[in-house]
Amino acid sequence: PEAQGVLAGAVFIVIMFVFIPIPFWRYLFGKDYVLPLWDVSELCRHQFLLDEQRALLFKSQFIHYLAGLLCICCMVFLGFADDALDLPWRHKCIMPSIASLPLLTVYLANEGTTKIMVPIILRDIVGTTVDIGVFYYVYMGLLTVFCTNTINIYAGINGLEVGQSLVIAASVAVFNIIELRGYLWRVHLFSLYFLIPFMAVCWALYKVNRYPASVFVGDTFCYFAGMTLAVVGILGHFSKTLMLFFLPQIVNSLYSIPQLFGLIPCPRHRLPWYNPKDGLLHPSKVRFHPKSLSTVGQFVLNTCARFGIVDCHVVASPCVTENDTNELNVDRDVSTGKELTEEIVEVNNFTLINLWLRFRGPMSEAETTRSLLLLQIYSSVLAFIIRYPFAWLFYGVPTN
């Protein structure tokens, strides 16, 4: 039960393979119109148009469909490798970039646009659009890295990984349904080809992964979900809008930067700790010597403490035994691993889950998951509010 995300990814891939003939049946199995046998010129002309139509299809949607599936397959495989081999973080940043290469290659081969729309206030200076060329492909590659890893680091309690993916996918699906009335309805319909099976798989998995979980999804599901959403955003040409639905994940990533970049000591796991005495989750903490921090690290810690976004205080009795460490779920000294025989400070780990528990107070695991998923839903509502009025205000048109 440790890595059921592999099964979810496999079921999704099988569904997508079986689904291939449905949206493309008229092009794959379409028959010629009945024409008089003596009208050879009309027959040749019709066959030429039919072949040209099929070639255009395979150059656009069908090839994009297969390229997206290939990226997702690669990410499921690499995620399973991470679950089995416990790969270091530097490899986790490289894997999505490698898995996205088929999609980026197809995008380049089909002469995908690399232009971005400019806000109204800057159009007199740079024009309506700006072609950023190769930087657009760099941006799409970074998008896949962000989507896959941001779900992975915003996780650790029952149902949160699957729940947030389900809410984001449902929000994007609602956005696509709204945009079906526009002139770009084909790309939004194409996105729904991926999102509907993905939501079905997520819902089935969520029912057994929510508290108390009978199965666990592992890193495989996080990579699979992130890559699926990234593929949808890239192929649907609404990557900026997609980022609006990742607001909690963006906040969590920004909040985690001090630990992820080594400015603050970072333990292997930063999950909230369960207190068996009250049955509630509490913010997990890390202890370290203040002198072990760099100048930048000390500045970041002091700034965060001044604004109240971390709980930082000096531990009165620095001598912590191994039993006390295990009970508190804190590290004795992450940076050096030495005995805590000097004055030390204690701060909560820099994750949105711990920050949420700090402001809301200790909660049960089920209540914590529900409240964080409600936060995700409210963030999606805010994303829609930002997306439509502000798109008209800053761009003059409902831009993606």
XYZ file of N, CA and C in Angstrom, residues 4-260:
771
model
N 0.590 3.355 -4.140
C -0.545 3.059 -5.007
C -0.702 4.092 -6.113
N 0.104 5.137 -6.083
C 0.084 6.080 -7.190
C 0.480 5.440 -8.500
N 1.267 4.361 -8.433
C 1.641 3.635 -9.651
C 0.400 3.045 -10.307
N -0.477 2.444 -9.498
C -1.696 1.855 -10.053
C -2.611 2.935 -10.623
N -2.709 4.063 -9.930
C -3.538 5.155 -10.439
C -3.015 5.653 -11.780
N -1.695 5.820 -11.881
C -1.111 6.243 -13.148
C -1.313 5.222 -14.246
N -1.180 3.932 -13.912
C -1.365 2.880 -14.914
C -2.803 2.845 -15.414
N -3.764 2.975 -14.498
C -5.177 2.985 -14.903
C -5.465 4.183 -15.800
N -4.931 5.338 -15.455
C -5.132 6.536 -16.275
C -4.569 6.340 -17.674
N -3.379 5.782 -17.771
C -2.746 5.581 -19.079
C -3.552 4.606 -19.924
N -4.043 3.524 -19.313
C -4.858 2.556 -20.052
C -6.132 3.221 -20.563
N -6.774 4.021 -19.711
C -7.990 4.724 -20.132
C -7.698 5.644 -21.309
N -6.592 6.357 -21.256
C -6.252 7.286 -22.328
C -5.944 6.555 -23.628
N -5.327 5.385 -23.541
C -5.068 4.596 -24.746
C -6.376 4.092 -25.360
N -7.269 3.606 -24.517
C -8.558 3.116 -25.011
C -9.381 4.268 -25.584
N -9.189 5.461 -25.062
C -9.966 6.628 -25.469
C -9.528 7.190 -26.818
N -8.352 6.806 -27.303
C -7.792 7.402 -28.522
C -8.765 7.392 -29.701
N -9.429 6.276 -30.023
C -10.288 6.289 -31.219
C -11.499 7.206 -31.111
N -11.932 7.556 -29.904
C -13.190 8.286 -29.747
C -13.112 9.705 -30.301
N -12.168 10.554 -29.898
C -12.151 11.911 -30.459
C -11.620 11.982 -31.886
N -10.931 10.926 -32.332
C -10.303 10.969 -33.655
C -10.914 9.968 -34.632
N -12.082 9.443 -34.307
C -12.620 8.355 -35.127
C -12.940 8.801 -36.546
N -13.445 10.009 -36.710
C -13.840 10.448 -38.050
C -12.636 10.653 -38.960
N -11.463 10.867 -38.357
C -10.254 11.035 -39.155
C -9.515 9.717 -39.344
N -9.583 8.859 -38.316
C -8.887 7.581 -38.408
C -9.660 6.562 -39.227
N -10.994 6.600 -39.131
C -11.810 5.582 -39.784
C -12.803 6.163 -40.776
N -12.695 7.474 -41.043
C -13.642 8.092 -41.948
C -13.525 7.549 -43.365
N -14.687 7.419 -44.036
C -14.723 6.906 -45.400
C -14.964 8.044 -46.380
N -14.538 7.832 -47.587
C -14.739 8.840 -48.622
C -16.221 8.964 -48.946
N -16.588 10.142 -49.452
C -17.954 10.328 -49.912
C -18.183 9.504 -51.177
N -19.452 9.156 -51.417
C -19.802 8.388 -52.613
C -19.811 9.338 -53.812
N -18.915 9.100 -54.741
C -18.786 9.952 -55.915
C -18.944 9.112 -57.173
N -19.425 9.708 -58.238
C -19.518 8.965 -59.505
C -18.155 8.463 -59.943
N -18.121 7.254 -60.440
C -16.858 6.656 -60.844
C -16.234 7.396 -62.019
N -17.097 8.024 -62.847
C -16.522 8.681 -64.014
C -15.933 10.055 -63.682
N -16.253 10.586 -62.486
C -15.718 11.899 -62.113
C -14.372 11.701 -61.410
N -13.355 11.322 -62.200
C -12.055 10.991 -61.628
C -11.392 12.226 -61.022
N -11.520 13.379 -61.675
C -10.877 14.589 -61.166
C -11.444 14.989 -59.804
N -12.759 14.889 -59.666
C -13.380 15.224 -58.382
C -12.980 14.234 -57.303
N -12.857 12.971 -57.676
C -12.446 11.944 -56.720
C -11.018 12.202 -56.244
N -10.123 12.530 -57.147
C -8.733 12.810 -56.771
C -8.647 14.065 -55.896
N -9.439 15.063 -56.279
C -9.427 16.301 -55.496
C -9.941 16.054 -54.078
N -11.014 15.284 -53.963
C -11.569 14.992 -52.637
C -10.581 14.177 -51.805
N -9.916 13.209 -52.441
C -8.944 12.391 -51.714
C -7.769 13.243 -51.245
N -7.371 14.197 -52.068
C -6.270 15.081 -51.679
C -6.648 15.926 -50.465
N -7.874 16.472 -50.472
C -8.322 17.275 -49.341
C -8.445 16.436 -48.080
N -8.914 15.199 -48.247
C -9.050 14.313 -47.097
C -7.692 13.977 -46.509
N -6.724 13.668 -47.359
C -5.376 13.370 -46.879
C -4.751 14.588 -46.206
N -4.994 15.768 -46.772
C -4.450 16.984 -46.178
C -5.059 17.247 -44.803
N -6.349 16.960 -44.683
C -7.016 17.141 -43.401
C -6.456 16.186 -42.355
N -6.243 14.939 -42.765
C -5.679 13.959 -41.839
C -4.250 14.336 -41.438
N -3.466 14.808 -42.400
C -2.095 15.210 -42.088
C -2.082 16.373 -41.102
N -3.016 17.319 -41.285
C -3.097 18.445 -40.367
C -3.466 17.987 -38.967
N -4.352 17.011 -38.887
C -4.746 16.476 -37.587
C -3.555 15.850 -36.876
N -2.838 14.969 -37.584
C -1.704 14.287 -36.965
C -0.585 15.264 -36.611
N -0.540 16.395 -37.287
C 0.478 17.391 -36.969
C 0.096 18.218 -35.749
N -1.171 18.224 -35.402
C -1.613 19.054 -34.282
C -2.084 18.203 -33.113
N -3.380 17.925 -33.072
C -3.945 17.337 -31.864
C -3.478 15.916 -31.592
N -3.452 15.073 -32.610
C -3.148 13.666 -32.356
C -1.709 13.489 -31.871
N -0.769 14.178 -32.496
C 0.627 14.082 -32.063
C 0.793 14.696 -30.673
N 0.109 15.800 -30.410
C 0.155 16.396 -29.077
C -0.418 15.443 -28.037
N -1.467 14.753 -28.401
C -2.090 13.780 -27.494
C -1.093 12.690 -27.119
N -0.435 12.128 -28.114
C 0.535 11.059 -27.852
C 1.758 11.585 -27.105
N 2.207 12.793 -27.449
C 3.360 13.363 -26.748
C 3.037 13.615 -25.279
N 1.832 14.106 -25.009
C 1.423 14.304 -23.623
C 1.376 13.000 -22.854
N 0.852 11.952 -23.484
C 0.817 10.636 -22.843
C 2.221 10.107 -22.588
N 3.122 10.322 -23.534
C 4.500 9.858 -23.358
C 5.156 10.556 -22.167
N 4.932 11.852 -22.025
C 5.490 12.581 -20.877
C 4.939 12.036 -19.566
N 3.643 11.770 -19.534
C 3.031 11.247 -18.311
C 3.559 9.853 -18.003
N 3.701 9.016 -19.028
C 4.262 7.670 -18.827
C 5.675 7.751 -18.256
N 6.486 8.632 -18.817
C 7.859 8.793 -18.320
C 7.864 9.245 -16.869
N 6.957 10.149 -16.520
C 6.938 10.664 -15.154
C 6.467 9.612 -14.170
N 5.522 8.763 -14.578
C 5.090 7.666 -13.708
C 6.247 6.707 -13.457
N 6.993 6.397 -14.506
C 8.148 5.497 -14.358
C 9.208 6.113 -13.449
N 9.518 7.394 -13.663
C 10.536 8.048 -12.844
C 10.071 8.212 -11.400
N 8.766 8.445 -11.212
C 8.238 8.528 -9.857
C 8.336 7.206 -9.125
N 8.076 6.113 -9.840
C 8.225 4.792 -9.221
C 9.687 4.531 -8.863
N 10.600 4.984 -9.721
C 12.024 4.841 -9.410
C 12.387 5.622 -8.154
N 11.780 6.786 -7.985
C 12.041 7.575 -6.782
C 11.509 6.869 -5.540
N 10.318 6.283 -5.636
C 9.765 5.548 -4.499
C 10.627 4.347 -4.135
N 11.183 3.692 -5.158
C 11.961 2.477 -4.910
C 13.388 2.785 -4.472
N 13.989 3.842 -5.038
C 15.404 4.126 -4.799
C 15.642 5.309 -3.872
N 14.581 6.064 -3.564
C 14.704 7.233 -2.687
C 15.769 8.195 -3.215
N 15.505 8.739 -4.395
C 16.467 9.600 -5.075
C 16.649 10.929 -4.339
N 17.825 11.547 -4.423
C 18.051 12.858 -3.794
C 17.297 13.961 -4.533
N 17.196 15.125 -3.878
C 16.389 16.216 -4.409
C 16.922 16.751 -5.732
N 18.219 16.742 -5.913
C 18.758 17.280 -7.170
C 18.289 16.456 -8.365
N 18.068 15.154 -8.169
C 17.544 14.313 -9.245
C 16.057 14.576 -9.471
N 15.347 14.917 -8.406
C 13.920 15.182 -8.541
C 13.657 16.433 -9.365
N 14.607 17.344 -9.402
C 14.456 18.539 -10.235
C 14.794 18.258 -11.693
N 15.658 17.280 -11.915
C 16.072 16.958 -13.279
C 15.045 16.071 -13.977
N 14.425 15.155 -13.227
C 13.527 14.171 -13.834
C 12.375 14.791 -14.619
N 11.641 15.777 -14.081
C 10.562 16.368 -14.879
C 11.057 17.040 -16.153
N 12.251 17.634 -16.091
C 12.800 18.269 -17.294
C 13.040 17.243 -18.389
N 13.555 16.076 -18.008
C 13.790 15.012 -18.988
C 12.467 14.479 -19.519
N 11.503 14.269 -18.625
C 10.213 13.711 -19.040
C 9.438 14.659 -19.947
N 9.690 15.966 -19.855
C 8.960 16.934 -20.674
C 9.555 17.118 -22.061
N 10.707 16.528 -22.335
C 11.358 16.725 -23.638
C 10.489 16.298 -24.820
N 9.779 15.149 -24.766
C 8.921 14.805 -25.918
C 7.890 15.877 -26.222
N 7.280 16.434 -25.191
C 6.263 17.456 -25.400
C 6.867 18.729 -25.978
N 8.004 19.151 -25.459
C 8.643 20.366 -25.958
C 9.133 20.179 -27.387
N 9.600 18.967 -27.706
C 10.063 18.695 -29.067
C 8.914 18.762 -30.056
N 7.785 18.165 -29.697
C 6.612 18.210 -30.572
C 6.108 19.643 -30.706
N 6.130 20.386 -29.620
C 5.708 21.787 -29.665
C 6.582 22.584 -30.626
N 7.887 22.309 -30.614
C 8.810 22.989 -31.519
C 8.602 22.538 -32.957
N 8.419 21.228 -33.170
C 8.253 20.696 -34.522
C 6.986 21.210 -35.181
N 5.953 21.473 -34.384
C 4.694 21.961 -34.932
C 4.610 23.484 -34.929
N 5.767 24.116 -34.752
C 5.852 25.572 -34.812
C 4.878 26.231 -33.839
N 4.893 25.740 -32.591
C 4.060 26.346 -31.561
C 4.485 27.776 -31.277
N 3.530 28.594 -30.911
C 3.822 30.002 -30.693
C 4.698 30.205 -29.465
N 5.608 31.147 -29.559
C 6.455 31.535 -28.427
C 6.221 33.001 -28.077
N 5.078 33.520 -28.492
C 4.746 34.914 -28.218
C 3.903 35.016 -26.953
N 4.110 36.088 -26.219
C 3.304 36.368 -25.038
C 2.638 37.722 -25.223
N 1.424 37.838 -24.680
C 0.682 39.083 -24.811
C 1.176 40.097 -23.786
N 1.260 41.329 -24.207
C 1.781 42.413 -23.371
C 0.610 43.177 -22.762
N 0.693 43.562 -21.487
C -0.369 44.385 -20.887
C -0.578 45.688 -21.644
N -1.768 46.229 -21.512
C -2.151 47.419 -22.269
C -1.208 48.589 -22.010
N -0.774 48.760 -20.780
C 0.039 49.931 -20.438
C 1.418 49.899 -21.088
N 1.853 48.731 -21.577
C 3.178 48.618 -22.194
C 3.115 48.475 -23.711
N 1.921 48.436 -24.281
C 1.816 48.159 -25.714
C 2.340 49.302 -26.575
N 2.283 50.516 -26.088
C 2.834 51.627 -26.865
C 4.349 51.542 -26.966
N 4.970 50.795 -26.056
C 6.428 50.692 -26.037
C 6.918 49.466 -26.796
N 6.316 48.290 -26.513
C 6.824 47.034 -27.082
C 5.849 46.368 -28.037
N 4.635 46.891 -28.176
C 3.667 46.283 -29.068
C 2.705 45.360 -28.331
N 1.807 44.736 -29.108
C 0.777 43.876 -28.513
C 1.349 42.577 -27.981
N 2.288 41.982 -28.716
C 2.908 40.721 -28.305
C 4.425 40.834 -28.396
N 5.093 39.955 -27.647
C 6.552 39.878 -27.669
C 6.936 38.424 -27.859
N 7.808 38.172 -28.824
C 8.295 36.819 -29.072
C 9.545 36.597 -28.221
N 9.432 35.714 -27.219
C 10.570 35.474 -26.323
C 11.392 34.270 -26.759
N 10.997 33.617 -27.865
C 11.819 32.572 -28.465
C 12.114 31.409 -27.546
N 13.401 31.090 -27.402
C 13.824 29.910 -26.652
C 13.458 30.016 -25.174
N 13.304 31.228 -24.665
C 12.951 31.385 -23.253
C 11.554 30.838 -22.960
N 10.711 30.773 -23.990
C 9.384 30.197 -23.794
C 9.485 28.705 -23.508
N 10.422 28.030 -24.176
C 10.628 26.601 -23.924
C 11.265 26.379 -22.554
N 12.148 27.282 -22.165
C 12.711 27.200 -20.812
C 11.596 27.353 -19.779
N 10.699 28.282 -20.045
C 9.568 28.497 -19.136
C 8.699 27.253 -19.040
N 8.403 26.600 -20.163
C 7.574 25.397 -20.132
C 8.281 24.256 -19.410
N 9.595 24.151 -19.601
C 10.343 23.133 -18.870
C 10.304 23.379 -17.373
N 10.461 24.636 -16.971
C 10.386 24.975 -15.548
C 8.980 24.767 -15.006
N 7.980 24.945 -15.861
C 6.599 24.719 -15.434
C 6.379 23.266 -15.035
N 6.924 22.336 -15.813
C 6.783 20.917 -15.473
C 7.522 20.588 -14.180
N 8.700 21.195 -13.986
C 9.443 20.971 -12.740
C 8.648 21.498 -11.553
N 8.060 22.669 -11.715
C 7.294 23.260 -10.618
C 6.064 22.429 -10.289
N 5.271 22.079 -11.296
C 4.009 21.374 -11.041
C 4.238 20.029 -10.362
N 5.271 19.308 -10.775
C 5.514 17.989 -10.196
C 6.056 18.082 -8.779
N 7.006 18.973 -8.544
C 7.645 19.041 -7.228
C 6.823 19.812 -6.209
N 6.019 20.755 -6.658
C 5.264 21.547 -5.693
C 4.174 20.723 -5.028
N 3.598 19.761 -5.754
C 2.637 18.857 -5.123
C 3.357 17.907 -4.179
N 4.572 17.542 -4.539
C 5.336 16.593 -3.732
C 5.756 17.181 -2.384
N 6.067 18.470 -2.336
C 6.503 19.062 -1.069
C 5.326 19.591 -0.253
N 4.155 19.711 -0.874
C 2.947 20.115 -0.144
C 2.120 18.860 0.110
N 2.626 17.996 0.954
C 2.032 16.675 1.142
C 2.450 16.140 2.503
N 2.005 14.917 2.792
C 2.450 14.251 4.006
C 1.354 13.840 4.956
N 0.120 14.315 4.743
C -0.997 13.878 5.573
C -2.042 13.234 4.677
N -2.816 12.339 5.253
C -3.746 11.517 4.478
C -4.688 12.361 3.632
N -4.696 12.093 2.337
C -5.646 12.711 1.433
C -5.243 14.046 0.853
N -4.169 14.652 1.331
C -3.825 16.001 0.870
C -3.290 15.994 -0.551
N -2.400 15.050 -0.886
C -1.835 15.013 -2.237
C -2.927 14.810 -3.284
N -3.782 13.806 -3.048
C -4.833 13.503 -4.021
C -5.898 14.588 -3.998
N -6.242 15.074 -2.808
C -7.285 16.082 -2.697
C -6.935 17.369 -3.411
N -5.719 17.863 -3.225
C -5.337 19.105 -3.893
C -5.287 18.923 -5.405
N -4.831 17.757 -5.866
C -4.795 17.492 -7.312
C -6.203 17.452 -7.884
N -7.131 16.864 -7.126
C -8.517 16.786 -7.582
C -9.149 18.170 -7.659
N -8.891 19.013 -6.669
C -9.458 20.366 -6.673
C -8.882 21.191 -7.821
N -7.580 21.105 -8.034
C -6.958 21.850 -9.134
C -7.497 21.376 -10.475
N -7.578 20.055 -10.660
C -8.082 19.513 -11.924
C -9.531 19.927 -12.158
N -10.357 19.884 -11.116
C -11.751 20.296 -11.263
C -11.847 21.782 -11.598
N -10.997 22.596 -11.000
C -10.998 24.034 -11.288
C -10.596 24.302 -12.734
N -9.564 23.602 -13.199
C -9.138 23.764 -14.591
C -10.224 23.271 -15.538
N -10.916 22.185 -15.167
C -11.997 21.670 -16.010
C -13.133 22.689 -16.112
N -13.487 23.328 -15.001
C -14.518 24.369 -15.036
C -14.072 25.518 -15.937
N -12.812 25.904 -15.831
C -12.277 26.953 -16.701
C -12.376 26.547 -18.169
N -12.045 25.295 -18.478
C -12.133 24.828 -19.860
C -13.574 24.822 -20.361
N -14.506 24.421 -19.510
C -15.914 24.402 -19.912
C -16.402 25.819 -20.198
N -15.998 26.773 -19.374
C -16.373 28.169 -19.619
C -15.812 28.648 -20.952
N -14.567 28.272 -21.243
C -13.904 28.743 -22.456
C -14.361 28.007 -23.711
N -15.190 26.972 -23.570
C -15.704 26.281 -24.756
C -16.563 27.201 -25.616
N -17.035 28.285 -25.052
C -17.830 29.239 -25.826
C -16.966 30.176 -26.657
N -15.660 30.180 -26.419
C -14.771 31.096 -27.117
C -14.262 30.548 -28.434
N -13.422 31.337 -29.079
C -12.909 30.944 -30.388
C -11.772 29.940 -30.286
N -11.257 29.702 -29.073
C -10.219 28.688 -28.865
C -10.805 27.432 -28.216
N -12.035 27.116 -28.555
C -12.729 26.018 -27.886
C -12.069 24.671 -28.138
N -11.380 24.510 -29.251
C -10.782 23.208 -29.563
C -9.696 22.826 -28.551
N -8.834 23.761 -28.180
C -7.763 23.428 -27.238
C -8.321 23.157 -25.847
N -9.414 23.817 -25.491
C -10.011 23.570 -24.180
C -10.758 22.237 -24.161
N -11.366 21.877 -25.267
C -11.953 20.542 -25.366
C -10.864 19.481 -25.308
N -9.742 19.759 -25.937
C -8.603 18.840 -25.904
C -8.105 18.651 -24.470
N -8.087 19.716 -23.675
C -7.653 19.603 -22.284
C -8.583 18.704 -21.482
N -9.870 18.766 -21.788
C -10.830 17.928 -21.071
C -10.611 16.450 -21.350
N -10.029 16.109 -22.506
C -9.709 14.709 -22.782
C -8.796 14.132 -21.699
N -7.894 14.951 -21.171
C -6.977 14.505 -20.121
C -7.587 14.665 -18.728
N -8.330 15.740 -18.525
C -8.771 16.068 -17.174
C -9.874 15.152 -16.661
N -10.813 14.784 -17.515
C -11.939 13.967 -17.039
C -11.471 12.600 -16.544
N -10.671 11.841 -17.303
C -10.151 10.580 -16.739
C -9.271 10.801 -15.514
N -8.510 11.883 -15.511
C -7.647 12.157 -14.363
C -8.470 12.402 -13.101
N -9.540 13.163 -13.213
C -10.389 13.408 -12.050
C -11.053 12.127 -11.568
N -11.453 11.266 -12.498
C -12.071 9.997 -12.107
C -11.090 9.131 -11.325
N -9.851 9.070 -11.796
C -8.824 8.290 -11.097
C -8.539 8.899 -9.723
N -8.440 10.227 -9.654
C -8.160 10.892 -8.380
C -9.283 10.666 -7.371
N -10.518 10.722 -7.831
C -11.638 10.525 -6.911
C -11.636 9.115 -6.331
N -11.387 8.119 -7.177
C -11.324 6.740 -6.688
C -10.177 6.562 -5.696
N -9.042 7.189 -5.982
C -7.890 7.066 -5.090
C -8.106 7.842 -3.795
N -8.774 8.979 -3.881
C -9.013 9.784 -2.681
C -9.884 9.044 -1.668
N -10.819 8.252 -2.141
C -11.726 7.532 -1.249
C -10.988 6.545 -0.357
N -9.844 6.026 -0.805
C -9.080 5.077 0.011
C -7.833 5.717 0.615
N -7.541 6.964 0.223
C -6.356 7.640 0.751
C -6.685 8.664 1.828
N -7.951 9.072 1.928
C -8.316 10.028 2.971
C -8.252 9.350 4.345
N -8.222 10.172 5.373
C -8.058 9.648 6.729
C -9.278 8.829 7.161
N -9.074 7.657 7.766
C -7.808 6.924 7.923
C -7.453 6.179 6.635
N -6.288 6.439 6.109
C -5.904 5.915 4.799
C -5.622 4.422 4.868
N -6.115 3.715 3.855
C -5.789 2.289 3.717
C -4.674 2.076 2.710
N -4.408 3.087 1.872
C -3.289 3.036 0.930
C -2.606 4.395 0.932
N -1.362 4.416 0.486
C -0.588 5.652 0.383
C -0.116 5.808 -1.058
N -0.050 7.051 -1.507
C 0.158 7.294 -2.934
C 1.626 7.361 -3.318
N 2.506 7.714 -2.399
C 3.926 7.800 -2.719
C 4.247 8.986 -3.617
N 5.520 9.110 -3.950
C 5.962 10.190 -4.837
C 5.454 9.999 -6.262
N 5.151 8.756 -6.630
C 4.713 8.485 -8.003
C 3.474 9.282 -8.352
N 2.497 9.304 -7.460
C 1.271 10.035 -7.762
C 1.538 11.531 -7.875
N 2.385 12.069 -6.999
C 2.676 13.504 -7.044
C 3.272 13.893 -8.394
N 4.207 13.079 -8.895
C 4.814 13.358 -10.196
C 3.807 13.160 -11.324
N 3.019 12.111 -11.221
C 1.999 11.827 -12.230
C 0.973 12.955 -12.298
N 0.486 13.403 -11.144
C -0.511 14.469 -11.118
C 0.074 15.783 -11.622
N 1.275 16.119 -11.161
C 1.891 17.366 -11.592
C 2.155 17.407 -13.085
N 2.646 16.304 -13.642
C 2.921 16.271 -15.075
C 1.631 16.332 -15.881
N 0.576 15.671 -15.420
C -0.701 15.726 -16.132
C -1.225 17.155 -16.195
N -1.188 17.863 -15.092
C -1.658 19.248 -15.070
C -0.761 20.150 -15.910
N 0.549 19.895 -15.891
C 1.462 20.689 -16.713
C 1.207 20.451 -18.197
N 0.986 19.199 -18.583
C 0.693 18.871 -19.980
C -0.577 19.579 -20.433
N -1.594 19.563 -19.585
C -2.856 20.221 -19.921
C -2.649 21.723 -20.108
N -1.890 22.340 -19.212
C -1.663 23.775 -19.321
C -0.847 24.164 -20.537
N 0.155 23.345 -20.880
C 1.009 23.653 -22.032
C 0.259 23.437 -23.336
N -0.397 22.290 -23.476
C -1.105 21.996 -24.721
C -2.347 22.860 -24.886
N -2.940 23.283 -23.771
C -4.111 24.143 -23.851
C -3.769 25.614 -23.965
N -2.466 25.947 -23.895
C -1.996 27.329 -24.031
C -2.608 28.242 -22.962
N -2.732 27.743 -21.732
C -3.202 28.602 -20.640
C -2.335 28.377 -19.397
N -1.029 28.353 -19.598
C -0.114 28.075 -18.491
C -0.171 29.157 -17.412
N -0.384 30.415 -17.811
C -0.474 31.485 -16.802
C -1.724 31.309 -15.950
N -2.828 30.968 -16.589
C -4.053 30.709 -15.835
C -3.891 29.503 -14.932
N -3.173 28.482 -15.409
C -2.938 27.293 -14.588
C -2.253 27.661 -13.285
N -1.311 28.597 -13.334
C -0.585 28.992 -12.130
C -1.505 29.626 -11.088
N -2.592 30.243 -11.531
C -3.524 30.831 -10.576
C -4.166 29.774 -9.694
N -4.344 28.572 -10.229
C -4.956 27.495 -9.446
C -3.945 26.807 -8.529
N -2.689 27.210 -8.604
C -1.641 26.665 -7.742
C -1.244 27.662 -6.645
N -2.130 28.551 -6.261
C -1.768 29.586 -5.288
C -1.273 29.010 -3.960
N -1.962 28.043 -3.322
C -1.409 27.480 -2.080
C -0.063 26.804 -2.292
N 0.100 26.139 -3.441
C 1.373 25.476 -3.725
C 2.487 26.504 -3.932
N 2.160 27.628 -4.563
C 3.156 28.686 -4.748
C 3.565 29.268 -3.396
N 2.581 29.521 -2.532
C 2.885 30.042 -1.195
C 3.749 29.051 -0.425
N 3.400 27.764 -0.500
C 4.184 26.746 0.203
C 5.617 26.692 -0.327
N 5.781 26.799 -1.641
C 7.124 26.753 -2.231
C 7.950 27.962 -1.811
N 7.342 29.145 -1.855
C 8.064 30.352 -1.440
C 8.420 30.294 0.043
N 7.493 29.807 0.843
C 7.737 29.704 2.281
C 8.818 28.673 2.590
N 8.960 27.657 1.738
C 9.938 26.589 1.967
C 11.335 26.938 1.484
N 11.488 28.029 0.743
C 12.784 28.366 0.147
C 13.921 28.412 1.168
N 13.750 29.030 2.348
C 14.884 29.067 3.289
C 15.436 27.692 3.638
N 14.569 26.695 3.770
C 15.057 25.352 4.084
C 15.508 24.608 2.836
N 14.790 24.771 1.732
C 15.159 24.056 0.508
C 16.509 24.512 -0.029
